[in-house]
Short mmCIF file of C-alpha atoms and ligand atoms in Angstrom, two decimals:
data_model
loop_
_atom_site.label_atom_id
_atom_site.label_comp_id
_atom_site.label_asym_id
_atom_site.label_seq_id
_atom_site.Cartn_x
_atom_site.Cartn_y
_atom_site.Cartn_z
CA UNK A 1 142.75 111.35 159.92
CA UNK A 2 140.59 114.00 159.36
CA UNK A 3 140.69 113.18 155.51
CA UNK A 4 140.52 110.10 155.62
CA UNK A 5 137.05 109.94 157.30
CA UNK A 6 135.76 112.97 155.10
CA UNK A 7 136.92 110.42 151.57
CA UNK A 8 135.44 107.50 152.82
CA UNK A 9 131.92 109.31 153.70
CA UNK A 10 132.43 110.80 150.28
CA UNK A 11 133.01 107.16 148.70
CA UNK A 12 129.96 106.09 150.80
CA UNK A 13 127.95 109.16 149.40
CA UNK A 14 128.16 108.82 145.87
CA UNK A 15 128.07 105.83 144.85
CA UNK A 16 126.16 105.91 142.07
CA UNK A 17 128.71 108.76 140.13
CA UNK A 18 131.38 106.28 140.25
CA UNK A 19 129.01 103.91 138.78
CA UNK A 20 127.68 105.97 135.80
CA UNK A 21 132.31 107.19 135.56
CA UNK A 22 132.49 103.69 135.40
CA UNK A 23 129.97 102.78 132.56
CA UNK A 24 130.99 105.87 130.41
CA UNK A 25 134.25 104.44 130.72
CA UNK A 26 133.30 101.17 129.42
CA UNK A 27 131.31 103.13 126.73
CA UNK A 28 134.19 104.85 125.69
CA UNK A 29 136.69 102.05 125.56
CA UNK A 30 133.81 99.66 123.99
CA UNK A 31 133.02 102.44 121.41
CA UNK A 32 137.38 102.58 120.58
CA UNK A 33 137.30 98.29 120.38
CA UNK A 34 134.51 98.70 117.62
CA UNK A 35 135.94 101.21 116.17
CA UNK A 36 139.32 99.34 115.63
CA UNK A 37 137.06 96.31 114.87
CA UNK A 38 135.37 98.39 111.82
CA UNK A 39 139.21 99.82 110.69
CA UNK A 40 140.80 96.03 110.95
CA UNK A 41 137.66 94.77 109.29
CA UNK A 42 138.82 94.98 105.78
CA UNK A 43 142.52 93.50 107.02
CA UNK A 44 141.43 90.73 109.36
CA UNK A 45 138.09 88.70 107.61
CA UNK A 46 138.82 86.48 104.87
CA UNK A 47 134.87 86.55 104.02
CA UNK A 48 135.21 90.33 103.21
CA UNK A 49 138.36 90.49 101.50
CA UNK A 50 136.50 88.68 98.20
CA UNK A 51 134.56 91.63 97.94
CA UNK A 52 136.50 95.00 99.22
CA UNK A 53 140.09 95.61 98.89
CA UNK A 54 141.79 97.24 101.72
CA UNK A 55 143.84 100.70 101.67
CA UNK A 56 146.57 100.10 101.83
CA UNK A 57 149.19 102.56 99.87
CA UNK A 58 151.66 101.12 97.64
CA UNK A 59 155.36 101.78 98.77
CA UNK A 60 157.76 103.19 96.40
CA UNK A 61 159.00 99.93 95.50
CA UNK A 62 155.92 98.56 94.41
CA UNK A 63 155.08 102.20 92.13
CA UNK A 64 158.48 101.45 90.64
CA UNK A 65 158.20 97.93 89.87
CA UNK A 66 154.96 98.82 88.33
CA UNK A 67 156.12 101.81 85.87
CA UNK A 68 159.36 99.00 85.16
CA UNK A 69 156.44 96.29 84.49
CA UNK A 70 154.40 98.98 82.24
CA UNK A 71 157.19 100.04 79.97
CA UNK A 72 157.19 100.16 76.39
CA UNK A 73 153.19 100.01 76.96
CA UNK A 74 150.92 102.86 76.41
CA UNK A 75 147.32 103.60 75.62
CA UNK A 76 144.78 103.61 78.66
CA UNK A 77 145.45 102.22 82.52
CA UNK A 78 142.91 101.16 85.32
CA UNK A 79 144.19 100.85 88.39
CA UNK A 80 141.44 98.33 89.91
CA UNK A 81 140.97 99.56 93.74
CA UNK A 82 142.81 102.87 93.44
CA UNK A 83 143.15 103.61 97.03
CA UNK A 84 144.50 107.31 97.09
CA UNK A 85 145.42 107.67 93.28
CA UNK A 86 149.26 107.62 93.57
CA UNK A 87 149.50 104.76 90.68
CA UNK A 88 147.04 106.34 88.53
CA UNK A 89 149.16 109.61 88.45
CA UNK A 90 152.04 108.15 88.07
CA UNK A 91 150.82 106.71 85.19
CA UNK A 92 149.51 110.00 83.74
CA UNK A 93 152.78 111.04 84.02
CA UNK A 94 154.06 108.79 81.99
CA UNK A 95 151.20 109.49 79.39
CA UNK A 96 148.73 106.92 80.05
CA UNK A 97 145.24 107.74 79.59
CA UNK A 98 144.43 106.48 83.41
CA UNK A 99 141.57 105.66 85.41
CA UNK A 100 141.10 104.38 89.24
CA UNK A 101 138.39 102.58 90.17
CA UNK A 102 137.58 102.89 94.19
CA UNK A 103 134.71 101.88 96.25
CA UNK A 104 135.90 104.91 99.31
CA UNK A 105 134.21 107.91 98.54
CA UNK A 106 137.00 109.89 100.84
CA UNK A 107 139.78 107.91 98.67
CA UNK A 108 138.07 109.01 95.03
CA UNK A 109 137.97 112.66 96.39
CA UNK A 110 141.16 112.51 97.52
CA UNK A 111 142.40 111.38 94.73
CA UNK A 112 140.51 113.91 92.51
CA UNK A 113 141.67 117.02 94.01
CA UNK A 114 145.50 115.68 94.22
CA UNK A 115 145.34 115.08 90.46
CA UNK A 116 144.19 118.77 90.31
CA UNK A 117 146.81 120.14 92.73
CA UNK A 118 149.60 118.22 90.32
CA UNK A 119 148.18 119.36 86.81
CA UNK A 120 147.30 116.06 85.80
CA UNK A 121 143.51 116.63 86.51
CA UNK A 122 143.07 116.50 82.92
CA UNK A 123 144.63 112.90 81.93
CA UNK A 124 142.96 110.79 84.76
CA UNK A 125 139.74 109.99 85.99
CA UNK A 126 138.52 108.54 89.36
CA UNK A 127 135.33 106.51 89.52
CA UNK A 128 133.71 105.95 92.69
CA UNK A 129 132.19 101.97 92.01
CA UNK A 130 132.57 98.48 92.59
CA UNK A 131 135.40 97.21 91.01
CA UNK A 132 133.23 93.67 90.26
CA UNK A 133 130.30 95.85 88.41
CA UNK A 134 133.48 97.86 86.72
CA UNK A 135 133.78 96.61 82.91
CA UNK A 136 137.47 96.19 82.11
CA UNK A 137 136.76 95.79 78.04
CA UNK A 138 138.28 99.45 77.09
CA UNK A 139 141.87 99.21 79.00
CA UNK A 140 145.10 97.86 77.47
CA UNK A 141 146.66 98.31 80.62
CA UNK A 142 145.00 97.22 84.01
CA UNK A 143 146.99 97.43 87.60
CA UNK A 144 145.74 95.11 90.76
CA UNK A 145 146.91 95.11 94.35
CA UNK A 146 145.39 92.72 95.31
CA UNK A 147 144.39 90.01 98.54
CA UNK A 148 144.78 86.65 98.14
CA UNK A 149 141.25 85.85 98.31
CA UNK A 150 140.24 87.53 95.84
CA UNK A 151 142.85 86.49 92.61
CA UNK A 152 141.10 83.52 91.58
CA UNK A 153 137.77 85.58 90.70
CA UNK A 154 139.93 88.27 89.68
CA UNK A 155 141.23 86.09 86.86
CA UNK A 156 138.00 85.36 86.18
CA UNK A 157 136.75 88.44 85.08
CA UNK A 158 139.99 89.15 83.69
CA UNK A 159 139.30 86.24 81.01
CA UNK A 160 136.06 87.14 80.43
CA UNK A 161 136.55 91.21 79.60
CA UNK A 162 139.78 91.69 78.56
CA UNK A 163 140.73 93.12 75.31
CA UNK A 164 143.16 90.97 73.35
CA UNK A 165 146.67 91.48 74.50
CA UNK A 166 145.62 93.47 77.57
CA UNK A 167 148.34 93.69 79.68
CA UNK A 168 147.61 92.80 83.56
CA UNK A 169 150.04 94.06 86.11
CA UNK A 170 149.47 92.50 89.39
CA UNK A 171 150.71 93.65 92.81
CA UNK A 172 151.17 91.45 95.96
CA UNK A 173 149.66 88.38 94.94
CA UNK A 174 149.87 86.55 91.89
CA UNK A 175 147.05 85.23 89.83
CA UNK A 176 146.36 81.40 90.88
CA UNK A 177 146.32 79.55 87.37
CA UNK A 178 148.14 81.97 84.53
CA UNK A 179 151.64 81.95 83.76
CA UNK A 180 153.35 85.56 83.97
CA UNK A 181 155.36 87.05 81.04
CA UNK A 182 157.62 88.81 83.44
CA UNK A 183 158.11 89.10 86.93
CA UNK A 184 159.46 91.84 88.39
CA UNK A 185 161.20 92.52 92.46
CA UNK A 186 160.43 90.14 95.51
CA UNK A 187 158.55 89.43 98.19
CA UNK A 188 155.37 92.21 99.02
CA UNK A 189 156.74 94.33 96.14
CA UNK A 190 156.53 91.71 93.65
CA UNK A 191 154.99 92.57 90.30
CA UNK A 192 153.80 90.01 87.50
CA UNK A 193 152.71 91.06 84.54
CA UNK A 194 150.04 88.99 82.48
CA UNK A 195 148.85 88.88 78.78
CA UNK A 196 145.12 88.52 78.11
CA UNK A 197 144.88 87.09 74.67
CA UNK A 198 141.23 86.33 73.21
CA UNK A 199 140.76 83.04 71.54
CA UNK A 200 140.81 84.31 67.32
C1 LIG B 1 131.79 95.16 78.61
O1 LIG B 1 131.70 96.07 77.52
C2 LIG B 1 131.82 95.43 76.25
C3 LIG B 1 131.89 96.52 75.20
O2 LIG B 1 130.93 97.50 75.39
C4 LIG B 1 130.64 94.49 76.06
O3 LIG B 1 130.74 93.83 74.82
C5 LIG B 1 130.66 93.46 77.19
O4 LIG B 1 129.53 92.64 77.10
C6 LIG B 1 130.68 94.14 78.56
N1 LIG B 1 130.89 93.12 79.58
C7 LIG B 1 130.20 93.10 80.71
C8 LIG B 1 130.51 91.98 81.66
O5 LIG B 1 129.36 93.93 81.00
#
C-alpha cells in the first residue's frame, strides 16, 4: 500500500523525466527509421536507381555464369559498379587485365586491400568514380549488374564508347533493345552477353 502511494507521488513528481525518456526515445527510434530510410534508399527509389547502383554482392552463381560468359575472351575487364571487387578478382585470376569502377569509397578500399591480401594487387585496379563520367573506349571486356532503370542509358553509352567487338556481359537485367549472342543460367543469375560492333 505503502508502495503504491510512494510510485504514484513519484509519477506525480517527475513528470517532466518521463517526458524528455520519452522524446529521446522517439529520437532514437526516428534517428534508426532514417537510418534504414538512407540504407533502403538505393533499393527502394526508382528516381535514384538511374544514377547509383546498389551493393549488392553477386552470388556464386552469378560469378560463375560470368567467368562461363567470359571464356575464350581475354585482354582487359571493367566491372561497371564493382561493389566489393569479387568479379574483378576473379577475373584477374583468370588473367584479365581488370578494373572496377565504384562510386563507395568504403567498397574501392575494400576492394583494394583484398586484392592485396590475395596477390592479385598487381593485375587489377579500383577507381573510385562515377560510372556515367567513366570512359569505356579501352576495355574488350565490360561486366554490368545492373537495375532495371538504368539499362536503357546503359546501352546508350555502351553504343557510343565501345571498342569494336567489345564484349558486354550483363548481370540481372538485360539490355532493352540488343539482341544477346549467348545467354547464360536463369532467373536473378542470368547472364547475357553482348557484342559492340562499330559501324566500318
Ligand atoms: C573516350 O576515349 C576515347 C579515346 O581516348 C575518345 O576518342 C572518346 O571521345 C572518349 N569518349 C568520351 C565520351 O569521353
Amino acid at each position: 500500500m505503502d508502495e503504491g502511494v510512494d510510485l504514484s507521488a513519484n509519477n506525480n513528481q517527475k513528470p517532466s523525466k518521463v517526458g524528455l525518456a520519452g522524446k529521446i526515445l522517439v529520437g532514437l527510434t526516428g534517428g534508426a527509421a532514417l537510418g534504414l530510410s538512407v540504407v533502403c534508399a538505393s533499393f527502394v527509389s526508382p528516381a535514384f536507381r538511374k544514377f547509383c547502383l546498389p551493393y549488392i554482392p553477386a552470388t556464386k552463381n552469378q560469378v560463375d555464369n560470368i567467368v562461363v560468359a567470359l571464356a575464350g575472351r581475354g585482354g582487359s575487364l571493367l566491372d561497371l559498379g564493382s561493389g566489393d571487387g569479387r568479379i574483378v578478382l576473379e577475373a584477374a585470376r583468370r588473367d584479365f587485365v581488370a578494373h572496377g569502377v565504384e562510386l563507395n569509397l568504403w567498397l574501392v578500399l575494400y576492394s583494394k586491400l583484398d586484392a592485396l591480401r590475395k596477390g592479385l594487387g598487381n593485375k587489377v585496379d579500383f577507381y573510385r568514380r562515377d560510372l556515367w563520367k567513366f570512359n569505356l573506349s579501352g576495355y574488350d571486356n565490360i561486366v554490368i549488374f545492373g537495375v532495371e532503370q538504368m539499362m536503357a542509358d546503359l546501352e546508350k553509352k555502351f553504343d557510343l564508347e565501345c571498342k569494336n567487338g567489345c564484349n558486354v556481359v550483363a548481370c540481372r537485367f538485360p539490355l532493352p533493345n540488343k539482341t544477346p549472342v549467348r545467354t547464360y543460367g536463369c532467373g536473378i543469375d542470368t547472364v547475357w552477353v553482348y557484342v559492340f560492333n562499330k559501324p566500318p
